[in-house]
Tab-separated table of C-alpha atoms in Angstrom:
chain	number	residue	atom	x	y	z
A	1	MET	CA	93.932	5.869	-46.922
A	2	MET	CA	91.808	2.406	-47.024
A	3	GLU	CA	89.940	1.371	-43.504
A	4	GLU	CA	90.964	-1.559	-42.414
A	5	VAL	CA	88.740	-4.764	-42.569
A	6	ILE	CA	88.483	-6.108	-38.980
A	7	ILE	CA	86.798	-9.236	-39.855
A	8	LYS	CA	86.640	-11.325	-43.405
A	9	ALA	CA	84.214	-14.134	-43.708
A	10	SER	CA	82.653	-16.245	-47.101
A	11	THR	CA	79.905	-18.266	-47.039
A	12	THR	CA	78.417	-20.936	-49.683
A	13	THR	CA	74.945	-21.709	-49.165
A	14	THR	CA	74.274	-25.428	-48.983
A	15	PRO	CA	70.832	-27.045	-48.104
A	16	ARG	CA	71.758	-27.637	-44.652
A	17	ILE	CA	72.161	-23.404	-44.294
A	18	TYR	CA	68.930	-22.893	-46.152
A	19	LEU	CA	67.243	-25.633	-43.958
A	20	ASP	CA	68.586	-24.104	-40.437
A	21	PHE	CA	67.614	-20.621	-41.768
A	22	PHE	CA	64.294	-21.361	-42.454
A	23	LYS	CA	63.772	-23.631	-39.558
A	24	SER	CA	64.923	-20.642	-37.349
A	25	TYR	CA	62.815	-17.906	-38.962
A	26	TYR	CA	59.544	-19.832	-39.305
A	27	LYS	CA	59.911	-21.027	-35.631
A	28	GLU	CA	60.235	-17.652	-34.337
A	29	LYS	CA	57.703	-16.066	-36.803
A	30	THR	CA	54.962	-18.911	-36.180
A	31	LYS	CA	55.279	-19.447	-32.360
A	32	THR	CA	51.920	-18.087	-31.305
A	33	LEU	CA	50.240	-19.625	-34.289
A	34	THR	CA	51.601	-22.850	-33.605
A	35	PHE	CA	50.473	-22.680	-29.970
A	36	ILE	CA	47.163	-21.502	-30.875
A	37	THR	CA	46.682	-24.248	-33.493
A	38	THR	CA	48.159	-27.080	-31.239
A	39	VAL	CA	45.678	-25.925	-28.516
A	40	ILE	CA	42.667	-25.997	-30.902
A	41	GLY	CA	44.401	-29.314	-32.212
A	42	ALA	CA	44.267	-30.832	-29.043
A	43	CYS	CA	40.461	-29.887	-28.059
A	44	LEU	CA	39.765	-31.236	-31.504
A	45	LEU	CA	41.680	-34.570	-31.302
A	46	ALA	CA	39.864	-34.650	-27.294
A	47	THR	CA	36.433	-34.285	-28.758
A	48	GLY	CA	36.869	-36.925	-31.595
A	49	LEU	CA	37.828	-39.413	-29.028
A	50	TRP	CA	35.152	-38.330	-26.653
A	51	SER	CA	32.797	-38.537	-29.123
A	52	SER	CA	33.966	-41.931	-30.628
A	53	LEU	CA	33.488	-43.355	-26.773
A	54	ASN	CA	29.985	-42.005	-27.051
A	55	ARG	CA	29.128	-43.789	-30.429
A	56	VAL	CA	29.033	-40.732	-32.510
A	57	SER	CA	29.029	-41.117	-35.981
A	58	VAL	CA	32.597	-42.582	-37.355
A	59	ILE	CA	33.104	-39.771	-40.067
A	60	THR	CA	32.063	-36.822	-37.547
A	61	CYS	CA	34.859	-38.784	-35.140
A	62	ALA	CA	37.369	-38.849	-38.190
A	63	ILE	CA	37.056	-35.684	-39.114
A	64	LEU	CA	37.345	-34.274	-35.602
A	65	ILE	CA	40.774	-36.351	-34.926
A	66	GLY	CA	42.209	-35.674	-38.319
A	67	GLY	CA	41.510	-31.908	-38.099
A	68	GLY	CA	43.109	-32.031	-34.666
A	69	VAL	CA	46.090	-33.915	-35.571
A	70	MET	CA	46.527	-31.647	-38.880
A	71	LEU	CA	46.216	-28.466	-36.907
A	72	MET	CA	48.837	-30.000	-33.987
A	73	ILE	CA	51.321	-31.050	-36.741
A	74	TYR	CA	51.137	-28.812	-39.971
A	75	PRO	CA	52.613	-25.445	-38.404
A	76	ARG	CA	55.662	-27.213	-37.363
A	77	PHE	CA	56.242	-27.917	-41.211
A	78	SER	CA	55.610	-24.599	-42.455
A	79	TYR	CA	59.482	-23.818	-43.702
A	80	ARG	CA	59.516	-26.646	-46.112
A	81	ARG	CA	57.740	-24.826	-49.364
A	82	PRO	CA	60.065	-21.984	-48.812
A	83	TYR	CA	63.021	-24.387	-48.320
A	84	ASN	CA	62.610	-26.453	-50.941
A	85	SER	CA	62.226	-23.797	-53.384
A	86	VAL	CA	65.722	-22.288	-52.937
A	87	LYS	CA	67.703	-25.225	-51.485
A	88	ASP	CA	69.387	-25.643	-54.581
A	89	ASN	CA	70.619	-22.707	-55.295
A	90	LYS	CA	74.316	-22.403	-54.527
A	91	ILE	CA	75.592	-18.758	-53.992
A	92	THR	CA	79.071	-17.725	-52.460
A	93	THR	CA	79.166	-14.601	-50.654
A	94	LYS	CA	81.898	-12.639	-49.303
A	95	PHE	CA	81.616	-10.450	-45.972
A	96	GLU	CA	83.872	-7.687	-44.899
A	97	PHE	CA	83.246	-6.220	-41.433
A	98	TYR	CA	84.446	-2.560	-40.583
A	99	LYS	CA	83.713	-0.883	-37.734
A	100	ASP	CA	80.664	0.940	-38.840
A	101	ARG	CA	79.370	-1.077	-41.369
A	102	MET	CA	79.266	-4.444	-43.411
A	103	VAL	CA	79.919	-5.510	-46.502
A	104	GLU	CA	78.295	-7.950	-48.468
A	105	ILE	CA	79.745	-9.455	-52.218
A	106	ASN	CA	78.347	-12.106	-54.048
A	107	ASP	CA	78.676	-12.656	-57.919
A	108	SER	CA	75.588	-9.911	-58.806
A	109	SER	CA	76.059	-7.446	-56.187
A	110	ARG	CA	77.953	-5.562	-53.467
A	111	GLU	CA	75.702	-3.900	-50.766
A	112	GLU	CA	76.654	-1.884	-47.684
A	113	TYR	CA	74.901	-2.367	-44.505
A	114	TYR	CA	75.764	0.362	-41.222
A	115	TYR	CA	75.453	-1.500	-38.509
A	116	SER	CA	72.912	1.414	-37.072
A	117	ASP	CA	70.656	0.266	-39.882
A	118	LEU	CA	70.654	-3.348	-38.980
A	119	LEU	CA	67.587	-5.215	-37.206
A	120	LYS	CA	68.941	-7.695	-35.245
A	121	VAL	CA	71.593	-10.379	-35.046
A	122	TRP	CA	71.053	-14.175	-34.286
A	123	GLU	CA	73.944	-16.285	-33.462
A	124	THR	CA	73.596	-20.151	-33.619
A	125	GLU	CA	75.922	-22.625	-32.991
A	126	ASP	CA	76.958	-22.838	-36.504
A	127	TYR	CA	75.860	-19.013	-37.771
A	128	PHE	CA	75.444	-15.469	-37.730
A	129	TYR	CA	71.980	-14.423	-39.075
A	130	ILE	CA	72.369	-10.599	-39.704
A	131	TYR	CA	68.712	-9.483	-40.517
A	132	HIS	CA	68.158	-6.336	-42.248
A	133	THR	CA	64.558	-6.326	-42.539
A	134	PRO	CA	62.610	-8.864	-40.862
A	135	GLU	CA	62.607	-11.090	-44.106
A	136	ASN	CA	65.908	-10.398	-45.275
A	137	ALA	CA	69.071	-11.866	-43.611
A	138	SER	CA	72.840	-12.569	-44.405
A	139	VAL	CA	74.320	-15.490	-43.392
A	140	VAL	CA	77.472	-15.672	-41.965
A	141	ASP	CA	79.228	-19.253	-41.382
A	142	LYS	CA	81.411	-19.300	-38.399
A	143	LYS	CA	83.644	-21.548	-40.161
A	144	GLY	CA	84.235	-19.403	-42.979
A	145	ILE	CA	85.672	-16.492	-41.113
A	146	SER	CA	89.085	-16.270	-42.745
A	147	THR	CA	90.131	-13.051	-40.803
A	148	GLY	CA	89.329	-12.516	-37.318
A	149	SER	CA	87.245	-14.942	-35.248
A	150	PRO	CA	83.517	-15.140	-34.381
A	151	GLU	CA	84.150	-14.049	-30.810
A	152	LYS	CA	85.736	-10.639	-32.430
A	153	LEU	CA	82.440	-10.704	-34.824
A	154	LYS	CA	80.396	-10.956	-31.762
A	155	ALA	CA	81.823	-8.370	-29.818
A	156	LEU	CA	82.116	-6.066	-32.901
A	157	LEU	CA	78.122	-6.506	-33.787
A	158	SER	CA	76.409	-7.052	-30.004
A	159	GLY	CA	77.080	-3.519	-29.033
A	160	ARG	CA	75.861	-2.359	-32.220
A	161	VAL	CA	72.700	-4.084	-32.693
A	162	GLU	CA	70.058	-6.378	-31.159
A	163	TYR	CA	72.092	-9.559	-30.610
A	164	ILE	CA	70.126	-12.753	-29.854
A	165	VAL	CA	71.922	-16.244	-28.818
A	166	ARG	CA	70.096	-18.999	-30.078
A	167	ASN	CA	71.421	-22.333	-28.821
A	168	LYS	CA	70.712	-25.133	-31.637
A	169	ARG	CA	68.256	-27.913	-30.171
A	170	LYS	CA	69.150	-31.440	-30.938
């Protein structure tokens, strides 16, 4: 007897899905680094401005101010390089959720993941990011759920794995 599929879903990756994923991933992964570089950048910026008021060399002031601004801005855009490398890859993945595991099927593979082996699930306004490892996640588009509902998937996963709800900030 075949086990019943509780939820079925399909996700076709688009540049928007990749962008949302990489922004979320890098924001979480680099939040301490971003804080530290922002503080150091602000100190360099303030030192550069103070130096310019006290008639220190224009080159020194420019280096301090430029370095401060760069340290404050760059970490917020660290997701761009990996995003740009994959944004045009279009893959359709089908998901089947059972009571004890999920199955991920695409053109080249079929993978089974037991819920007990999953790292965590992040839910956003539009997606479920199901992490298998810290660097590997399946993205389930809520609009792609054909059998069941996002609420049913949340109920299925939230009791079995660390579950985090991330509201999208505008």
